[in-house]
Amino acid sequence: MAQFQFVMRSGPTPGVVFPLEGEQLTIGRDSSNGVAINDAEVSRKHARLTFQGGKFVIDDLGSTNGTFVNGQRLAGPVVLKAGDVVSLGEQIVLMFDAINSDAGATVAVSRKAVPSAPPAQSYAQPSAPAYSAPPPAMGQKRNMTPIYIGVGALLFVCLCAAFFLWVDATYRWCVFFPFISGC
């Protein structure tokens, strides 16, 4: 028999485990949800999980920031597989996992989220973060002001050095600096 859970990878409480029990659960900010995540990016009733044929199916409930599975925004119901990454908006990332258990074992689980250590490395984890900042657009200009200031300062120092070398080489100290004693 398999039990299912979400493990929060990023969000307000990383590492928290949400056991998934029952035929239908809602995910959202409201405390009445089966998976309650108190974060501004999560709608009150954000998504619905339905247990069908031994698998969980997730569907967005018209949330403002969207529900994503493995980086793809949901346009309809999607069957979840162990290792799938479910994101609510851009900041909340949950890992869906199936836990095989002994049918004869007694298991007591709370309906509330159970804090735990992050799961072992046996889970299928994406090689890159689910969300990363987009690369700069092609042809996007960089701020060149610091470069112009640096080149200008270097040019100024070089010109000053060249001027003083020329004054010294041509013995024109008294022409340019008559206030110097001995002129």
PDB file of C-alpha atoms in Angstrom:
ATOM      1  CA  MET A   1       0.000   0.000   0.000  1.00  0.00           C
ATOM      2  CA  ALA A   2       1.314   3.444  -0.860  1.00  0.00           C
ATOM      3  CA  GLN A   3       0.828   6.608   1.136  1.00  0.00           C
ATOM      4  CA  PHE A   4       1.304  10.001  -0.463  1.00  0.00           C
ATOM      5  CA  GLN A   5       2.717  13.252   0.829  1.00  0.00           C
ATOM      6  CA  PHE A   6       3.963  16.681  -0.134  1.00  0.00           C
ATOM      7  CA  VAL A   7       7.301  17.931   1.225  1.00  0.00           C
ATOM      8  CA  MET A   8       7.782  21.696   1.116  1.00  0.00           C
ATOM      9  CA  ARG A   9      11.056  22.483  -0.699  1.00  0.00           C
ATOM     10  CA  SER A  10      10.693  26.273  -0.589  1.00  0.00           C
ATOM     11  CA  GLY A  11       8.146  28.538   1.008  1.00  0.00           C
ATOM     12  CA  PRO A  12       7.293  29.660   4.528  1.00  0.00           C
ATOM     13  CA  THR A  13       8.173  26.287   6.175  1.00  0.00           C
ATOM     14  CA  PRO A  14      10.764  24.291   4.154  1.00  0.00           C
ATOM     15  CA  GLY A  15      10.991  20.623   5.133  1.00  0.00           C
ATOM     16  CA  VAL A  16       7.417  20.388   6.419  1.00  0.00           C
ATOM     17  CA  VAL A  17       5.627  17.180   5.361  1.00  0.00           C
ATOM     18  CA  PHE A  18       1.947  17.292   4.373  1.00  0.00           C
ATOM     19  CA  PRO A  19       0.430  13.772   4.513  1.00  0.00           C
ATOM     20  CA  LEU A  20      -2.226  13.371   1.786  1.00  0.00           C
ATOM     21  CA  GLU A  21      -5.231  11.424   3.069  1.00  0.00           C
ATOM     22  CA  GLY A  22      -8.785  11.145   1.790  1.00  0.00           C
ATOM     23  CA  GLU A  23     -10.575  11.130  -1.545  1.00  0.00           C
ATOM     24  CA  GLN A  24     -10.432  14.884  -2.050  1.00  0.00           C
ATOM     25  CA  LEU A  25      -8.214  17.615  -0.549  1.00  0.00           C
ATOM     26  CA  THR A  26      -7.875  21.293  -1.232  1.00  0.00           C
ATOM     27  CA  ILE A  27      -4.638  23.228  -1.099  1.00  0.00           C
ATOM     28  CA  GLY A  28      -4.780  26.865  -0.074  1.00  0.00           C
ATOM     29  CA  ARG A  29      -4.124  29.650   2.379  1.00  0.00           C
ATOM     30  CA  ASP A  30      -7.321  29.052   4.375  1.00  0.00           C
ATOM     31  CA  SER A  31      -6.819  26.885   7.493  1.00  0.00           C
ATOM     32  CA  SER A  32      -9.775  24.664   6.507  1.00  0.00           C
ATOM     33  CA  ASN A  33      -7.782  23.189   3.583  1.00  0.00           C
ATOM     34  CA  GLY A  34      -6.304  19.686   3.825  1.00  0.00           C
ATOM     35  CA  VAL A  35      -2.971  21.270   2.841  1.00  0.00           C
ATOM     36  CA  ALA A  36      -2.928  24.738   4.431  1.00  0.00           C
ATOM     37  CA  ILE A  37      -0.038  27.026   3.406  1.00  0.00           C
ATOM     38  CA  ASN A  38      -0.146  30.454   4.966  1.00  0.00           C
ATOM     39  CA  ASP A  39       1.517  32.570   2.276  1.00  0.00           C
ATOM     40  CA  ALA A  40       0.333  35.603   0.287  1.00  0.00           C
ATOM     41  CA  GLU A  41       1.110  33.866  -3.049  1.00  0.00           C
ATOM     42  CA  VAL A  42      -1.342  31.076  -2.260  1.00  0.00           C
ATOM     43  CA  SER A  43      -5.061  31.663  -2.900  1.00  0.00           C
ATOM     44  CA  ARG A  44      -7.586  30.767  -0.175  1.00  0.00           C
ATOM     45  CA  LYS A  45      -8.659  27.754  -2.287  1.00  0.00           C
ATOM     46  CA  HIS A  46      -5.711  27.376  -4.682  1.00  0.00           C
ATOM     47  CA  ALA A  47      -5.865  23.793  -6.027  1.00  0.00           C
ATOM     48  CA  ARG A  48      -7.716  20.514  -5.560  1.00  0.00           C
ATOM     49  CA  LEU A  49      -6.273  17.004  -5.145  1.00  0.00           C
ATOM     50  CA  THR A  50      -8.567  14.098  -6.012  1.00  0.00           C
ATOM     51  CA  PHE A  51      -7.662  10.460  -5.336  1.00  0.00           C
ATOM     52  CA  GLN A  52      -8.683   8.398  -8.396  1.00  0.00           C
ATOM     53  CA  GLY A  53      -7.601   4.862  -9.248  1.00  0.00           C
ATOM     54  CA  GLY A  54      -4.815   4.793  -6.671  1.00  0.00           C
ATOM     55  CA  LYS A  55      -3.338   8.100  -7.888  1.00  0.00           C
ATOM     56  CA  PHE A  56      -3.708  11.749  -6.992  1.00  0.00           C
ATOM     57  CA  VAL A  57      -4.923  14.175  -9.656  1.00  0.00           C
ATOM     58  CA  ILE A  58      -4.269  17.895  -9.164  1.00  0.00           C
ATOM     59  CA  ASP A  59      -6.306  20.722 -10.661  1.00  0.00           C
ATOM     60  CA  ASP A  60      -6.026  24.497 -10.263  1.00  0.00           C
ATOM     61  CA  LEU A  61      -9.102  26.218  -8.798  1.00  0.00           C
ATOM     62  CA  GLY A  62      -8.685  29.499 -10.680  1.00  0.00           C
ATOM     63  CA  SER A  63      -5.870  30.727  -8.440  1.00  0.00           C
ATOM     64  CA  THR A  64      -4.339  34.149  -9.066  1.00  0.00           C
ATOM     65  CA  ASN A  65      -0.699  33.005  -9.232  1.00  0.00           C
ATOM     66  CA  GLY A  66      -1.267  29.619 -10.870  1.00  0.00           C
ATOM     67  CA  THR A  67      -0.416  26.009 -10.093  1.00  0.00           C
ATOM     68  CA  PHE A  68       2.529  24.366 -11.870  1.00  0.00           C
ATOM     69  CA  VAL A  69       3.669  20.747 -12.191  1.00  0.00           C
ATOM     70  CA  ASN A  70       7.329  20.353 -13.171  1.00  0.00           C
ATOM     71  CA  GLY A  71       7.400  23.973 -14.357  1.00  0.00           C
ATOM     72  CA  GLN A  72       4.295  23.731 -16.577  1.00  0.00           C
ATOM     73  CA  ARG A  73       1.240  25.805 -15.643  1.00  0.00           C
ATOM     74  CA  LEU A  74      -1.879  23.676 -15.251  1.00  0.00           C
ATOM     75  CA  ALA A  75      -4.547  24.124 -17.898  1.00  0.00           C
ATOM     76  CA  GLY A  76      -6.527  21.108 -16.650  1.00  0.00           C
ATOM     77  CA  PRO A  77      -6.238  18.103 -14.316  1.00  0.00           C
ATOM     78  CA  VAL A  78      -2.833  16.360 -14.125  1.00  0.00           C
ATOM     79  CA  VAL A  79      -2.021  12.945 -12.590  1.00  0.00           C
ATOM     80  CA  LEU A  80       0.851  13.275 -10.116  1.00  0.00           C
ATOM     81  CA  LYS A  81       3.795  10.867 -10.094  1.00  0.00           C
ATOM     82  CA  ALA A  82       6.367  10.389  -7.339  1.00  0.00           C
ATOM     83  CA  GLY A  83       9.067  13.027  -7.713  1.00  0.00           C
ATOM     84  CA  ASP A  84       6.825  15.618  -9.403  1.00  0.00           C
ATOM     85  CA  VAL A  85       7.482  19.205  -8.360  1.00  0.00           C
ATOM     86  CA  VAL A  86       4.278  21.156  -7.646  1.00  0.00           C
ATOM     87  CA  SER A  87       4.622  24.934  -7.434  1.00  0.00           C
ATOM     88  CA  LEU A  88       2.030  27.387  -6.197  1.00  0.00           C
ATOM     89  CA  GLY A  89       2.928  30.757  -7.685  1.00  0.00           C
ATOM     90  CA  GLU A  90       6.660  31.407  -7.935  1.00  0.00           C
ATOM     91  CA  GLN A  91       7.856  30.873  -4.345  1.00  0.00           C
ATOM     92  CA  ILE A  92       6.037  27.810  -2.981  1.00  0.00           C
ATOM     93  CA  VAL A  93       7.578  24.521  -4.170  1.00  0.00           C
ATOM     94  CA  LEU A  94       6.279  21.123  -3.009  1.00  0.00           C
ATOM     95  CA  MET A  95       7.709  17.690  -3.848  1.00  0.00           C
ATOM     96  CA  PHE A  96       5.071  14.985  -4.379  1.00  0.00           C
ATOM     97  CA  ASP A  97       6.108  11.585  -3.075  1.00  0.00           C
ATOM     98  CA  ALA A  98       4.686   8.103  -2.612  1.00  0.00           C
ATOM     99  CA  ILE A  99       5.789   6.134   0.440  1.00  0.00           C
ATOM    100  CA  ASN A 100       5.440   2.356   0.320  1.00  0.00           C
ATOM    101  CA  SER A 101       4.455   1.010   3.705  1.00  0.00           C
ATOM    102  CA  ASP A 102       3.737  -2.290   5.375  1.00  0.00           C
ATOM    103  CA  ALA A 103      -0.010  -2.955   5.303  1.00  0.00           C
ATOM    104  CA  GLY A 104       0.238  -4.603   8.763  1.00  0.00           C
ATOM    105  CA  ALA A 105       1.991  -1.647  10.352  1.00  0.00           C
ATOM    106  CA  THR A 106       0.097   0.777  12.567  1.00  0.00           C
ATOM    107  CA  VAL A 107       0.539   4.373  11.453  1.00  0.00           C
ATOM    108  CA  ALA A 108      -0.746   7.403  13.305  1.00  0.00           C
ATOM    109  CA  VAL A 109      -0.705  10.596  11.283  1.00  0.00           C
ATOM    110  CA  SER A 110      -2.088  14.018  12.121  1.00  0.00           C
ATOM    111  CA  ARG A 111      -4.222  15.914   9.610  1.00  0.00           C
ATOM    112  CA  LYS A 112      -2.011  18.948  10.169  1.00  0.00           C
ATOM    113  CA  ALA A 113       1.413  19.387   8.606  1.00  0.00           C
ATOM    114  CA  VAL A 114       4.090  17.364  10.377  1.00  0.00           C
ATOM    115  CA  PRO A 115       7.551  19.016  10.559  1.00  0.00           C
ATOM    116  CA  SER A 116      10.368  16.661   9.697  1.00  0.00           C
ATOM    117  CA  ALA A 117      13.873  16.579   8.385  1.00  0.00           C
ATOM    118  CA  PRO A 118      14.231  16.949   4.619  1.00  0.00           C
ATOM    119  CA  PRO A 119      13.693  13.599   2.870  1.00  0.00           C
ATOM    120  CA  ALA A 120      16.585  11.325   1.941  1.00  0.00           C
ATOM    121  CA  GLN A 121      18.321  11.615  -1.424  1.00  0.00           C
ATOM    122  CA  SER A 122      16.340   8.644  -2.811  1.00  0.00           C
ATOM    123  CA  TYR A 123      13.696  11.015  -4.168  1.00  0.00           C
ATOM    124  CA  ALA A 124      13.877  12.087  -7.776  1.00  0.00           C
ATOM    125  CA  GLN A 125      15.072  15.654  -7.548  1.00  0.00           C
ATOM    126  CA  PRO A 126      15.385  18.122 -10.403  1.00  0.00           C
ATOM    127  CA  SER A 127      18.948  18.904 -11.368  1.00  0.00           C
ATOM    128  CA  ALA A 128      18.141  22.622 -11.472  1.00  0.00           C
ATOM    129  CA  PRO A 129      15.852  24.749  -9.306  1.00  0.00           C
ATOM    130  CA  ALA A 130      12.212  24.777 -10.377  1.00  0.00           C
ATOM    131  CA  TYR A 131      12.388  28.516 -10.906  1.00  0.00           C
ATOM    132  CA  SER A 132      15.326  30.701 -11.684  1.00  0.00           C
ATOM    133  CA  ALA A 133      15.666  34.266 -12.834  1.00  0.00           C
ATOM    134  CA  PRO A 134      15.317  34.545 -16.595  1.00  0.00           C
ATOM    135  CA  PRO A 135      18.539  35.215 -18.503  1.00  0.00           C
ATOM    136  CA  PRO A 136      19.045  38.744 -19.836  1.00  0.00           C
ATOM    137  CA  ALA A 137      17.150  39.341 -23.055  1.00  0.00           C
ATOM    138  CA  MET A 138      19.130  39.131 -26.284  1.00  0.00           C
ATOM    139  CA  GLY A 139      20.527  42.568 -27.157  1.00  0.00           C
ATOM    140  CA  GLN A 140      19.787  43.984 -23.706  1.00  0.00           C
ATOM    141  CA  LYS A 141      22.274  46.777 -22.950  1.00  0.00           C
ATOM    142  CA  ARG A 142      24.455  46.815 -19.863  1.00  0.00           C
ATOM    143  CA  ASN A 143      24.987  49.914 -17.771  1.00  0.00           C
ATOM    144  CA  MET A 144      28.188  51.321 -19.279  1.00  0.00           C
ATOM    145  CA  THR A 145      28.469  54.382 -16.975  1.00  0.00           C
ATOM    146  CA  PRO A 146      31.032  52.810 -14.581  1.00  0.00           C
ATOM    147  CA  ILE A 147      33.191  51.810 -17.552  1.00  0.00           C
ATOM    148  CA  TYR A 148      33.044  55.327 -19.030  1.00  0.00           C
ATOM    149  CA  ILE A 149      33.965  56.866 -15.660  1.00  0.00           C
ATOM    150  CA  GLY A 150      36.893  54.468 -15.221  1.00  0.00           C
ATOM    151  CA  VAL A 151      38.243  55.072 -18.733  1.00  0.00           C
ATOM    152  CA  GLY A 152      37.810  58.837 -18.302  1.00  0.00           C
ATOM    153  CA  ALA A 153      39.706  58.846 -14.981  1.00  0.00           C
ATOM    154  CA  LEU A 154      42.509  56.744 -16.477  1.00  0.00           C
ATOM    155  CA  LEU A 155      42.752  59.091 -19.487  1.00  0.00           C
ATOM    156  CA  PHE A 156      42.860  62.130 -17.185  1.00  0.00           C
ATOM    157  CA  VAL A 157      45.715  60.639 -15.108  1.00  0.00           C
ATOM    158  CA  CYS A 158      47.661  59.748 -18.285  1.00  0.00           C
ATOM    159  CA  LEU A 159      47.214  63.252 -19.727  1.00  0.00           C
ATOM    160  CA  CYS A 160      48.384  64.863 -16.482  1.00  0.00           C
ATOM    161  CA  ALA A 161      51.461  62.628 -16.367  1.00  0.00           C
ATOM    162  CA  ALA A 162      52.263  63.355 -20.015  1.00  0.00           C
ATOM    163  CA  PHE A 163      51.895  67.110 -19.434  1.00  0.00           C
ATOM    164  CA  PHE A 164      54.285  67.119 -16.451  1.00  0.00           C
ATOM    165  CA  LEU A 165      56.828  64.975 -18.308  1.00  0.00           C
ATOM    166  CA  TRP A 166      56.703  67.426 -21.238  1.00  0.00           C
ATOM    167  CA  VAL A 167      57.075  70.470 -18.910  1.00  0.00           C
ATOM    168  CA  ASP A 168      60.033  68.814 -17.195  1.00  0.00           C
ATOM    169  CA  ALA A 169      61.700  67.731 -20.433  1.00  0.00           C
ATOM    170  CA  THR A 170      61.429  71.202 -22.024  1.00  0.00           C
ATOM    171  CA  TYR A 171      62.386  73.173 -18.876  1.00  0.00           C
ATOM    172  CA  ARG A 172      59.133  75.172 -18.935  1.00  0.00           C
ATOM    173  CA  TRP A 173      58.411  75.067 -15.198  1.00  0.00           C
ATOM    174  CA  CYS A 174      58.704  78.861 -14.897  1.00  0.00           C
ATOM    175  CA  VAL A 175      56.412  79.446 -17.899  1.00  0.00           C
ATOM    176  CA  PHE A 176      53.543  77.390 -16.509  1.00  0.00           C
ATOM    177  CA  PHE A 177      54.261  77.836 -12.800  1.00  0.00           C
ATOM    178  CA  PRO A 178      55.720  81.378 -12.248  1.00  0.00           C
ATOM    179  CA  PHE A 179      54.944  81.185  -8.507  1.00  0.00           C
ATOM    180  CA  ILE A 180      57.620  78.510  -8.038  1.00  0.00           C
ATOM    181  CA  SER A 181      60.602  79.941  -6.206  1.00  0.00           C
ATOM    182  CA  GLY A 182      63.705  80.322  -8.304  1.00  0.00           C
ATOM    183  CA  CYS A 183      61.940  81.327 -11.541  1.00  0.00           C
TER     184      CYS A 183
END
